[in-house]
Coordinates of C-alpha atoms and ligand atoms in Angstrom, one line a residue:
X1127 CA 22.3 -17.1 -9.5
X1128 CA 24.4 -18.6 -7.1
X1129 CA 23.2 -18.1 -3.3
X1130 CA 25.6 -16.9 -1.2
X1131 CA 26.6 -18.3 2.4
X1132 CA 24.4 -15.6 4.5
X1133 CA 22.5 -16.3 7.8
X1134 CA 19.1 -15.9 6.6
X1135 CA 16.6 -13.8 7.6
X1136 CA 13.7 -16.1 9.7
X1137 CA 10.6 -14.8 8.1
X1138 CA 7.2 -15.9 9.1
X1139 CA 3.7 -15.0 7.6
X1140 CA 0.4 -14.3 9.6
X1141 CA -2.7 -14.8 8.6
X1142 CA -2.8 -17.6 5.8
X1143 CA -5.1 -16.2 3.1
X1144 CA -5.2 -15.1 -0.1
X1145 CA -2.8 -12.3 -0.1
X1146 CA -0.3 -14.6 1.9
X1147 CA 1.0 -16.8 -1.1
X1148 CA 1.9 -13.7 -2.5
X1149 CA 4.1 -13.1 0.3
X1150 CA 5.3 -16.8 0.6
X1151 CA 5.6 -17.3 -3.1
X1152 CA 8.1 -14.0 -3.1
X1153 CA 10.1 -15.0 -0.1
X1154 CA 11.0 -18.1 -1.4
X1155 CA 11.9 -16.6 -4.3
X1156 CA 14.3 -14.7 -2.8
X1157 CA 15.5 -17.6 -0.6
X1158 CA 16.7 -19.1 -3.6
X1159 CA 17.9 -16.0 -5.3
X1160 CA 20.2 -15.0 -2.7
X1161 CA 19.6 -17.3 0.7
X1162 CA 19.0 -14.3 2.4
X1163 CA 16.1 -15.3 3.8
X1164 CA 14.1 -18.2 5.1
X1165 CA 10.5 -18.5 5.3
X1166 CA 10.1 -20.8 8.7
X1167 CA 6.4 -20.4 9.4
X1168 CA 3.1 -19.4 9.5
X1169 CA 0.2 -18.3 11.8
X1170 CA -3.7 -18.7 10.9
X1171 CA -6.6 -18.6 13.5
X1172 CA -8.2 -21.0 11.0
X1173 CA -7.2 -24.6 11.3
X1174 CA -8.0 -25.6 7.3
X1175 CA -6.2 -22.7 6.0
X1176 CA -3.1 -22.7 7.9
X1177 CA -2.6 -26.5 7.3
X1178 CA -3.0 -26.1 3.7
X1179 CA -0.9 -23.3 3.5
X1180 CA 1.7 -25.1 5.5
X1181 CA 1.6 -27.9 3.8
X1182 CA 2.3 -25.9 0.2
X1183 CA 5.1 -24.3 1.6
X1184 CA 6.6 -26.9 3.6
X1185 CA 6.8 -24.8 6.6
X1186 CA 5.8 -25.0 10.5
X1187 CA 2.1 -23.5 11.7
X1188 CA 0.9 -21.7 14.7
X1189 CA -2.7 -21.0 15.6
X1190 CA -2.0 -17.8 17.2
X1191 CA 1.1 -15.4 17.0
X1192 CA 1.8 -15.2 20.4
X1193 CA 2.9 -19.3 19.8
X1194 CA 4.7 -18.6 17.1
X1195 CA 6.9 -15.9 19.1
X1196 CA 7.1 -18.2 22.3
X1197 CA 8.3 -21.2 20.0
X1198 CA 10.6 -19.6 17.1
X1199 CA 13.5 -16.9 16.6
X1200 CA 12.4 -15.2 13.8
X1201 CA 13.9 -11.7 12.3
X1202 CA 10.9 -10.8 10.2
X1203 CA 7.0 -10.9 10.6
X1204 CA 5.0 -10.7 7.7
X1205 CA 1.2 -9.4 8.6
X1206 CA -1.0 -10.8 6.2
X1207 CA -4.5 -10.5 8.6
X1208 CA -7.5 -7.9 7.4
X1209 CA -6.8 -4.6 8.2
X1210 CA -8.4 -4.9 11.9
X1211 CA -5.8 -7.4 12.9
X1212 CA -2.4 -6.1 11.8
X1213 CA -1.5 -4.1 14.8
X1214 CA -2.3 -6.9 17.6
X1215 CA 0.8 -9.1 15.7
X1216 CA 3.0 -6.5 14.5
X1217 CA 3.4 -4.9 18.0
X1218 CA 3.8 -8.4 19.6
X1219 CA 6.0 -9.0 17.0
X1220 CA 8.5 -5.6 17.3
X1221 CA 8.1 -6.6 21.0
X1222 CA 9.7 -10.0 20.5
X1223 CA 12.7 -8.4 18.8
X1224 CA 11.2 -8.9 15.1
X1225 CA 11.0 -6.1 12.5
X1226 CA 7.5 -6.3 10.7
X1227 CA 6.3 -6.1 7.2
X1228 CA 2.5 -5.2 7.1
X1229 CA 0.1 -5.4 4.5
X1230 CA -2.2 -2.3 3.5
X1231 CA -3.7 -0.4 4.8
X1232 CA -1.6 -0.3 7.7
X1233 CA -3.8 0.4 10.6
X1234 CA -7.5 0.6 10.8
X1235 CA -6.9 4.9 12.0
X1236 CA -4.2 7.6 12.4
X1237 CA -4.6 6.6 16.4
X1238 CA -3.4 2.8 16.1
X1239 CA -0.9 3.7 13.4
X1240 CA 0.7 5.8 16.2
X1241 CA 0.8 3.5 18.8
X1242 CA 2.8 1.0 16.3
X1243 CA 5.3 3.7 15.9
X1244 CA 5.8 4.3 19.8
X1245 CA 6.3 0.3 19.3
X1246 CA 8.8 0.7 16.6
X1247 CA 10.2 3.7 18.2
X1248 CA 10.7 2.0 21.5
X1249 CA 11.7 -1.4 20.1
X1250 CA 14.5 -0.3 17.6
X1251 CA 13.2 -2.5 15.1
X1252 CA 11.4 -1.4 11.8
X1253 CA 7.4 -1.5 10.3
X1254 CA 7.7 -1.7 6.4
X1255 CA 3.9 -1.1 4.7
X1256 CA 3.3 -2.9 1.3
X1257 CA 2.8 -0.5 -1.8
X1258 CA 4.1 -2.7 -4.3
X1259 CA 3.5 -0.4 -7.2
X1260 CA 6.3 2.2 -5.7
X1261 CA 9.1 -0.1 -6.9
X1262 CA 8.4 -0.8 -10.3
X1263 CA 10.9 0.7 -12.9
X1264 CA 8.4 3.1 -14.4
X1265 CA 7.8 4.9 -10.8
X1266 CA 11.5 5.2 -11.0
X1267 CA 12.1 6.1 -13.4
X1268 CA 9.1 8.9 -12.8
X1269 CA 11.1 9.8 -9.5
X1270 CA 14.5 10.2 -11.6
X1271 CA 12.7 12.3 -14.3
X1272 CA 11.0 14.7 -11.7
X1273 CA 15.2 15.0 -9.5
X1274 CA 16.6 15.6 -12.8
X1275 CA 14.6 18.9 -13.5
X1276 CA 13.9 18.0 -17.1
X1277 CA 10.2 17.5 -17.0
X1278 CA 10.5 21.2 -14.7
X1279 CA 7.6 21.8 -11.6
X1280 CA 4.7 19.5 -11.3
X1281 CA 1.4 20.8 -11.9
X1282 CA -1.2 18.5 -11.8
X1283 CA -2.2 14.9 -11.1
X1284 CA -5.1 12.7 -12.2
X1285 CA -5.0 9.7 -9.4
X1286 CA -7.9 7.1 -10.5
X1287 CA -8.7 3.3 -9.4
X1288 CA -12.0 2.6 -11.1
X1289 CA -12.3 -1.3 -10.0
X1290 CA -15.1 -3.8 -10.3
X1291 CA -16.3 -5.6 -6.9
X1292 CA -19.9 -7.5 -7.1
X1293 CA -21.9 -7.4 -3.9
X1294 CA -20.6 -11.5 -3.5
X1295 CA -17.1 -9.7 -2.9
X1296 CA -18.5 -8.1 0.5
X1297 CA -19.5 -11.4 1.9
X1298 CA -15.9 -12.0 3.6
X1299 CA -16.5 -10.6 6.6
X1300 CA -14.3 -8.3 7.2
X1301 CA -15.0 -6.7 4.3
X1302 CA -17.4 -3.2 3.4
X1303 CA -17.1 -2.0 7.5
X1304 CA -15.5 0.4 9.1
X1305 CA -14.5 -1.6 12.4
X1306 CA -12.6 -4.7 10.1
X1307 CA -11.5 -2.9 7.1
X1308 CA -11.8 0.8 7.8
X1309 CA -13.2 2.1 5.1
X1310 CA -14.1 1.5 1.4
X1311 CA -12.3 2.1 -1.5
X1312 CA -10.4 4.8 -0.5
X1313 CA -9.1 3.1 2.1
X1314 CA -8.8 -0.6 0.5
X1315 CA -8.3 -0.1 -3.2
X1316 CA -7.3 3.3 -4.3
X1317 CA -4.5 3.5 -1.5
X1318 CA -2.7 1.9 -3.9
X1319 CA -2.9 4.8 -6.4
X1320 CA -2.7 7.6 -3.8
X1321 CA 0.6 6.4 -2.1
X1322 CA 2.3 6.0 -5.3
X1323 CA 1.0 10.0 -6.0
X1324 CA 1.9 10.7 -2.4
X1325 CA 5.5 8.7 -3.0
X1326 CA 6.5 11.0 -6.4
X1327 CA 4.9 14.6 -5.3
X1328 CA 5.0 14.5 -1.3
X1329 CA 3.0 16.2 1.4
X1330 CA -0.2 17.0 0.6
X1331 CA -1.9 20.5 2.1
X1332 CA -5.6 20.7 1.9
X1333 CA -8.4 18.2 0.6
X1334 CA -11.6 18.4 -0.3
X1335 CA -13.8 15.6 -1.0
X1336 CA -17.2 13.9 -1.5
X1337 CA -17.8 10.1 -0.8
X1338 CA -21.2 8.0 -1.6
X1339 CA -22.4 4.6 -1.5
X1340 CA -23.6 4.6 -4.9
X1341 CA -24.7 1.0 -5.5
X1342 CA -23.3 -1.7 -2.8
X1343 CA -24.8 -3.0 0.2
X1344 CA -21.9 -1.8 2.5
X1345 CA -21.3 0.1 5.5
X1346 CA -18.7 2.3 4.0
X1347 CA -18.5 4.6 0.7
X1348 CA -18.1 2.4 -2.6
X1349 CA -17.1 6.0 -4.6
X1350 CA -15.1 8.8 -3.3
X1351 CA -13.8 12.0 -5.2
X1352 CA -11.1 14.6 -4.0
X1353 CA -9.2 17.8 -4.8
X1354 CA -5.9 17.7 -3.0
X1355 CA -3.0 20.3 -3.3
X1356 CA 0.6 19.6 -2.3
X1357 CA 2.8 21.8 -0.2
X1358 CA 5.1 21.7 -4.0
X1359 CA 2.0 23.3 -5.4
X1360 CA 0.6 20.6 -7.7
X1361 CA -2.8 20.0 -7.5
X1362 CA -4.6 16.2 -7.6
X1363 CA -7.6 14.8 -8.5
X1364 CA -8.7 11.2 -7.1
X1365 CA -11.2 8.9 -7.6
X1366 CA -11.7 5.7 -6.0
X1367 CA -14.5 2.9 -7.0
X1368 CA -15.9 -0.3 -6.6
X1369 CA -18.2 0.3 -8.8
X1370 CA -16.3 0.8 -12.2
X1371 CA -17.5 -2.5 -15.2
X1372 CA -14.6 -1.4 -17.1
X1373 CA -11.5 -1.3 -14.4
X1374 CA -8.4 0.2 -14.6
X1375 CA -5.3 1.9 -12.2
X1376 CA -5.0 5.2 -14.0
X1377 CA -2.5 7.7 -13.0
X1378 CA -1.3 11.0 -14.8
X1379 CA 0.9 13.9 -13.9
X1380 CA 1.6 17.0 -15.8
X1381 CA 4.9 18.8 -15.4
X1382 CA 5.8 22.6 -16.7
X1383 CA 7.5 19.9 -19.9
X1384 CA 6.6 16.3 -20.1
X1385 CA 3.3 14.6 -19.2
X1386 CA 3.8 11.3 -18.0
X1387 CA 0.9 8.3 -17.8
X1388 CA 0.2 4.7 -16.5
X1389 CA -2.7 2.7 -17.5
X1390 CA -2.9 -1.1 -15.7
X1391 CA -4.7 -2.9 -13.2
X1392 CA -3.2 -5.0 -10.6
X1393 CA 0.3 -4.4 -11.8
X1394 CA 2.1 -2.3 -14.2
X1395 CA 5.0 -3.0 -16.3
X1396 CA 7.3 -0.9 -18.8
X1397 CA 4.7 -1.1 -21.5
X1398 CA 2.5 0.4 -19.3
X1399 CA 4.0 3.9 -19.4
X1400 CA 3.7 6.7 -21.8
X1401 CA 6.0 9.8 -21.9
X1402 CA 5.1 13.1 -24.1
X1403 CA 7.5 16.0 -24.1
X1404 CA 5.9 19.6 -24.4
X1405 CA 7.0 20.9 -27.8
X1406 CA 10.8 21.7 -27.7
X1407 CA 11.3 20.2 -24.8
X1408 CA 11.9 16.4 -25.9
X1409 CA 15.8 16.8 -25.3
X1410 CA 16.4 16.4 -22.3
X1411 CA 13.3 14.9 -21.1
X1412 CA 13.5 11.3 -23.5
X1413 CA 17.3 11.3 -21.9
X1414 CA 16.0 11.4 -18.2
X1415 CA 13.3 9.3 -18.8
X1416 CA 15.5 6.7 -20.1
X1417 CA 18.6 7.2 -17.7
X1418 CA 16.1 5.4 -15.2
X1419 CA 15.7 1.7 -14.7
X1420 CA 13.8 -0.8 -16.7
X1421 CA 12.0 -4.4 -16.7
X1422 CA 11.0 -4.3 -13.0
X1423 CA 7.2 -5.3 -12.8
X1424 CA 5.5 -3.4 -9.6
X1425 CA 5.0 -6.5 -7.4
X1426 CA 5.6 -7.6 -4.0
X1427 CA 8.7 -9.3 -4.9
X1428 CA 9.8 -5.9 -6.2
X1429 CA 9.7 -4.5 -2.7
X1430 CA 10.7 -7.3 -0.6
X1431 CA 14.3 -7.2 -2.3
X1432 CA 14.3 -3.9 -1.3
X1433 CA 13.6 -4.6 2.1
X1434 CA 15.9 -7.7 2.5
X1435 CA 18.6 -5.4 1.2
X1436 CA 17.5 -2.4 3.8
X1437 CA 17.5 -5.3 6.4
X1438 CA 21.0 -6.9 5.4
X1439 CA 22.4 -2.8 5.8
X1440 CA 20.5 -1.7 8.3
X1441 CA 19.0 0.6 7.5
X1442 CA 15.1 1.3 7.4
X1443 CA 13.1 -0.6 5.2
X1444 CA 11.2 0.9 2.6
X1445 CA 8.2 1.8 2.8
X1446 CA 8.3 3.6 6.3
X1447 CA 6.1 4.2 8.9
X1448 CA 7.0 8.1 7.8
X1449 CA 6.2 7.3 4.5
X1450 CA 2.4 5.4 5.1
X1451 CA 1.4 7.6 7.5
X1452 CA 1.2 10.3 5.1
X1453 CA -0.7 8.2 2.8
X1454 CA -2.9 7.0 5.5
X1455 CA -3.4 10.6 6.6
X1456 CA -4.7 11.5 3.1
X1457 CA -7.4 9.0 3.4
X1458 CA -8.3 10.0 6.7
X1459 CA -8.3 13.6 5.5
X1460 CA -11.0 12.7 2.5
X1461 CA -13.3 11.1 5.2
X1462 CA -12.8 14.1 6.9
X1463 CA -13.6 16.1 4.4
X1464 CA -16.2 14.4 3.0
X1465 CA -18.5 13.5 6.0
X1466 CA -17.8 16.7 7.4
X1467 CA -18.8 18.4 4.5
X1468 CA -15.7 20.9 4.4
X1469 CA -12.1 21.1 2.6
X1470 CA -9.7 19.7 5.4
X1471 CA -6.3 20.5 6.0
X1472 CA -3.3 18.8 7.0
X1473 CA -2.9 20.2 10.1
X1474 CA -6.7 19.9 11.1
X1475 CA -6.1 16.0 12.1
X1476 CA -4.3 15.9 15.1
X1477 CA -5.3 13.7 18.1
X1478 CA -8.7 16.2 18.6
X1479 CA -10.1 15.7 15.2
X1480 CA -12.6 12.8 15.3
X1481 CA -11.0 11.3 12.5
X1482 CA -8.1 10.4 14.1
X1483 CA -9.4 7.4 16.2
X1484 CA -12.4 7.0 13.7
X1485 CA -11.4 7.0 9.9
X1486 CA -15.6 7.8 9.6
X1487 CA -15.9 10.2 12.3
X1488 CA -19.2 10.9 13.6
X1489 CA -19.8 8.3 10.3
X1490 CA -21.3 8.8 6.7
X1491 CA -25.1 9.7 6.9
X1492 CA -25.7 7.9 3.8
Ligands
LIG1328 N1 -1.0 -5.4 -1.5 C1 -2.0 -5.9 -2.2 O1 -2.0 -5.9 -3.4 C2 -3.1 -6.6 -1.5 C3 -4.0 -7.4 -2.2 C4 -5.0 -8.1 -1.5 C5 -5.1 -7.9 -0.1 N2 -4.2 -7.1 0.6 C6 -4.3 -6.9 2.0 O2 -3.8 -8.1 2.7 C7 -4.6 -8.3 3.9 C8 -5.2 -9.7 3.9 O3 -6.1 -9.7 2.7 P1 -6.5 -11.2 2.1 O4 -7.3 -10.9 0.9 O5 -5.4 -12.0 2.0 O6 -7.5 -11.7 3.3 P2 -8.0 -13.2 3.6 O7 -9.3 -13.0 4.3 O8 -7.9 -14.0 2.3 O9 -6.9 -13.7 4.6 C9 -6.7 -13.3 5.9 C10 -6.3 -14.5 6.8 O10 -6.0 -14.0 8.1 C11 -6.5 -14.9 9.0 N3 -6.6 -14.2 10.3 C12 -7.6 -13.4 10.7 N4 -7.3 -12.9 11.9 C13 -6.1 -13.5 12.3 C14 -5.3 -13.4 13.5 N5 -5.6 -12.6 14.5 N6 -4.2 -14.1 13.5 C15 -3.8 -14.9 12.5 N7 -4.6 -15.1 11.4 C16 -5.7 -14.4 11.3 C17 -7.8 -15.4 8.4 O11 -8.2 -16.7 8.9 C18 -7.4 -15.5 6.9 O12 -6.9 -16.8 6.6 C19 -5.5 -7.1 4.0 O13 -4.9 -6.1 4.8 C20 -5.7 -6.7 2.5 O14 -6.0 -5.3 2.4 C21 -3.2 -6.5 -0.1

């Protein structure tokens, strides 16, 4: 593909772990798709990691962000810290004029996720939240099915991440606490699943939940279990594990005429889908099922084309700040409603409810 004469986007990366190559990886790719953007730099607090990283992506490194903001023009800030350390650089970064894409789960509570959007608000520039899995061509072409009105109401959802994660996996630091990652696997692994849900059936109502720490050392739940209904009337059930030998991203909804199904991990692609018409009903559904588009894998480089072109427009990048605080919402919602012992409603989270400066609340009495 020929790359056309654009002024980049500068696009830098903090925190130089795992997730981080992902990001790097995809930007480049898109530098050389398009030239449309320009990764410039990164920023670890740890010396090793960031000079390594550096070095593989021939690029400049910072030890702290504030540097990196004091020494560089940049248009784009990619937060690739644990989940206790995204807001500190993406409001530093909006600050300095940068528009910010930040890893999941966006901020550690409901509280901090509103004080980046008075930053975004007040800034003019825009917070994009990875969710990789919305921008796969199955999701689509889910989205296009449900507009079309072939596939009629939705009724229910089955939402599951069943992962495996050994006890050796809760040795990084940051990980299994409320104060560095905010939660378990509601929070950390099946956000992946529930946004996706969240992204194809929209607000949710009322959630009731139970949450245990079944067999890790953590501080936080390693299996949670909800009920949620939707304003639209469909009904969900989610699960969310660490615990799970045989893994798997499972997600289901049945409409009034076509059930539709995904079964992968990390990942899905086309292959990964499976439509079934309800009995007569197989005209038009196959048609609007297939009208969608195809042979896009659900990956970060999925999204970030999406967000360069949003950028190049714009516009607002997908996903919003509208769109994860709903998701983010949810999870604080099954805390609520699991510590608390009580089905929880939307509304019942506002700035009094416990759970909106502490995803545990008065915390899990395990
Ligand atoms: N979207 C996905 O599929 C996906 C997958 C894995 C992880 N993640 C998310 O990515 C984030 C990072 O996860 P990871 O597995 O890459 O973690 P990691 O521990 O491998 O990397 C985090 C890096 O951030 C650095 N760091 C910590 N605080 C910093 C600060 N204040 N400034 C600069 N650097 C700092 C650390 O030194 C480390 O190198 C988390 O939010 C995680 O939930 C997303």
């Amino acid at each position: 593909m020929s790359v056309k004469s654009v002024k980049p986007l500068r696009t830098a990366i903090v925190g130089a772990g795992n997730i981080a190559r992902r990001h790097a990886e995809s930007l480049q790719q898109i530098a050389e798709e398009s030239g449309e953007v320009e990764l410039v730099a990164a920023v670890d607090t740890d010396p090793g990691r960031l000079a390594d990283f550096a070095a593989a992506f021939s690029i400049g490194g910072y030890a702290d962000t504030g540097d990196l903001l004091a020494a560089e023009q940049v248009d784009l800030v990619h937060v690739c810290t644990p989940p206790g350390a995204h807001t500190g650089p993406a409001i530093a970064a909006l600050k300095a004029g940068a528009h910010v894409v930040l890893e999941k789960p966006a901020t550690l509570t409901l509280a901090e996720f509103d004080r980046l959007v008075a930053a975004e608000r007040a800034t003019g520039r825009y917070v994009a939240t990875v969710s990789q899995h919305r921008f796969g061509s199955g999701v689509q072409r889910l989205r296009g099915l449900l507009d079309s009105g072939a596939a009629g109401r939705p009724l229910l959802a089955l939402c599951d991440t069943t992962w495996y994660r050994d006890q050796a996996y809760f040795d990084v630091e940051w990980r299994g606490r409320w104060d560095t990652e905010g939660g378990g696997p509601t929070m950390g692994h099946g956000i992946h699943q529930i946004d996706t849900m969240l992204s194809v059936l929209g607000p949710w109502a009322s959630v009731s939940a139970v949450a245990r720490r079944q067999a890790r050392d953590t501080e936080t739940e390693d299996v949670s279990l909800a009920h949620v209904a939707f304003d639209n009337g469909a009904i969900a059930s989610v699960v969310n594990s660490v615990v799970s030998p045989r893994e798997e991203s499972y997600l289901r909804f049945d409409f009034e005429f076509a059930t539709v199904e995904v079964r992968h991990l990390y990942g899905y692609t086309d292959t990964d889908w499976t439509l079934t018409a309800a009995p007569g009903h197989e005209e038009p559904v196959t048609s609007a099922w297939e009208a969608g588009p195809a042979s896009i894998r659900s990956e970060h480089l999925a999204q970030f084309r999406e967000i360069v072109r949003a950028l190049r427009e714009g516009g607002a990048p997908p996903v919003t700040t509208t769109d994860a605080r709903r998701t983010l919402h949810l999870v604080a919602g099954i805390y609520a409603s699991a510590f608390g012992r009580t089905p929880v409603a939307a509304g019942d989270l506002g700035p009094d409810s416990p759970h909106y400066t502490l995803m545990q609340g008065a915390g899990p009495v395990w």
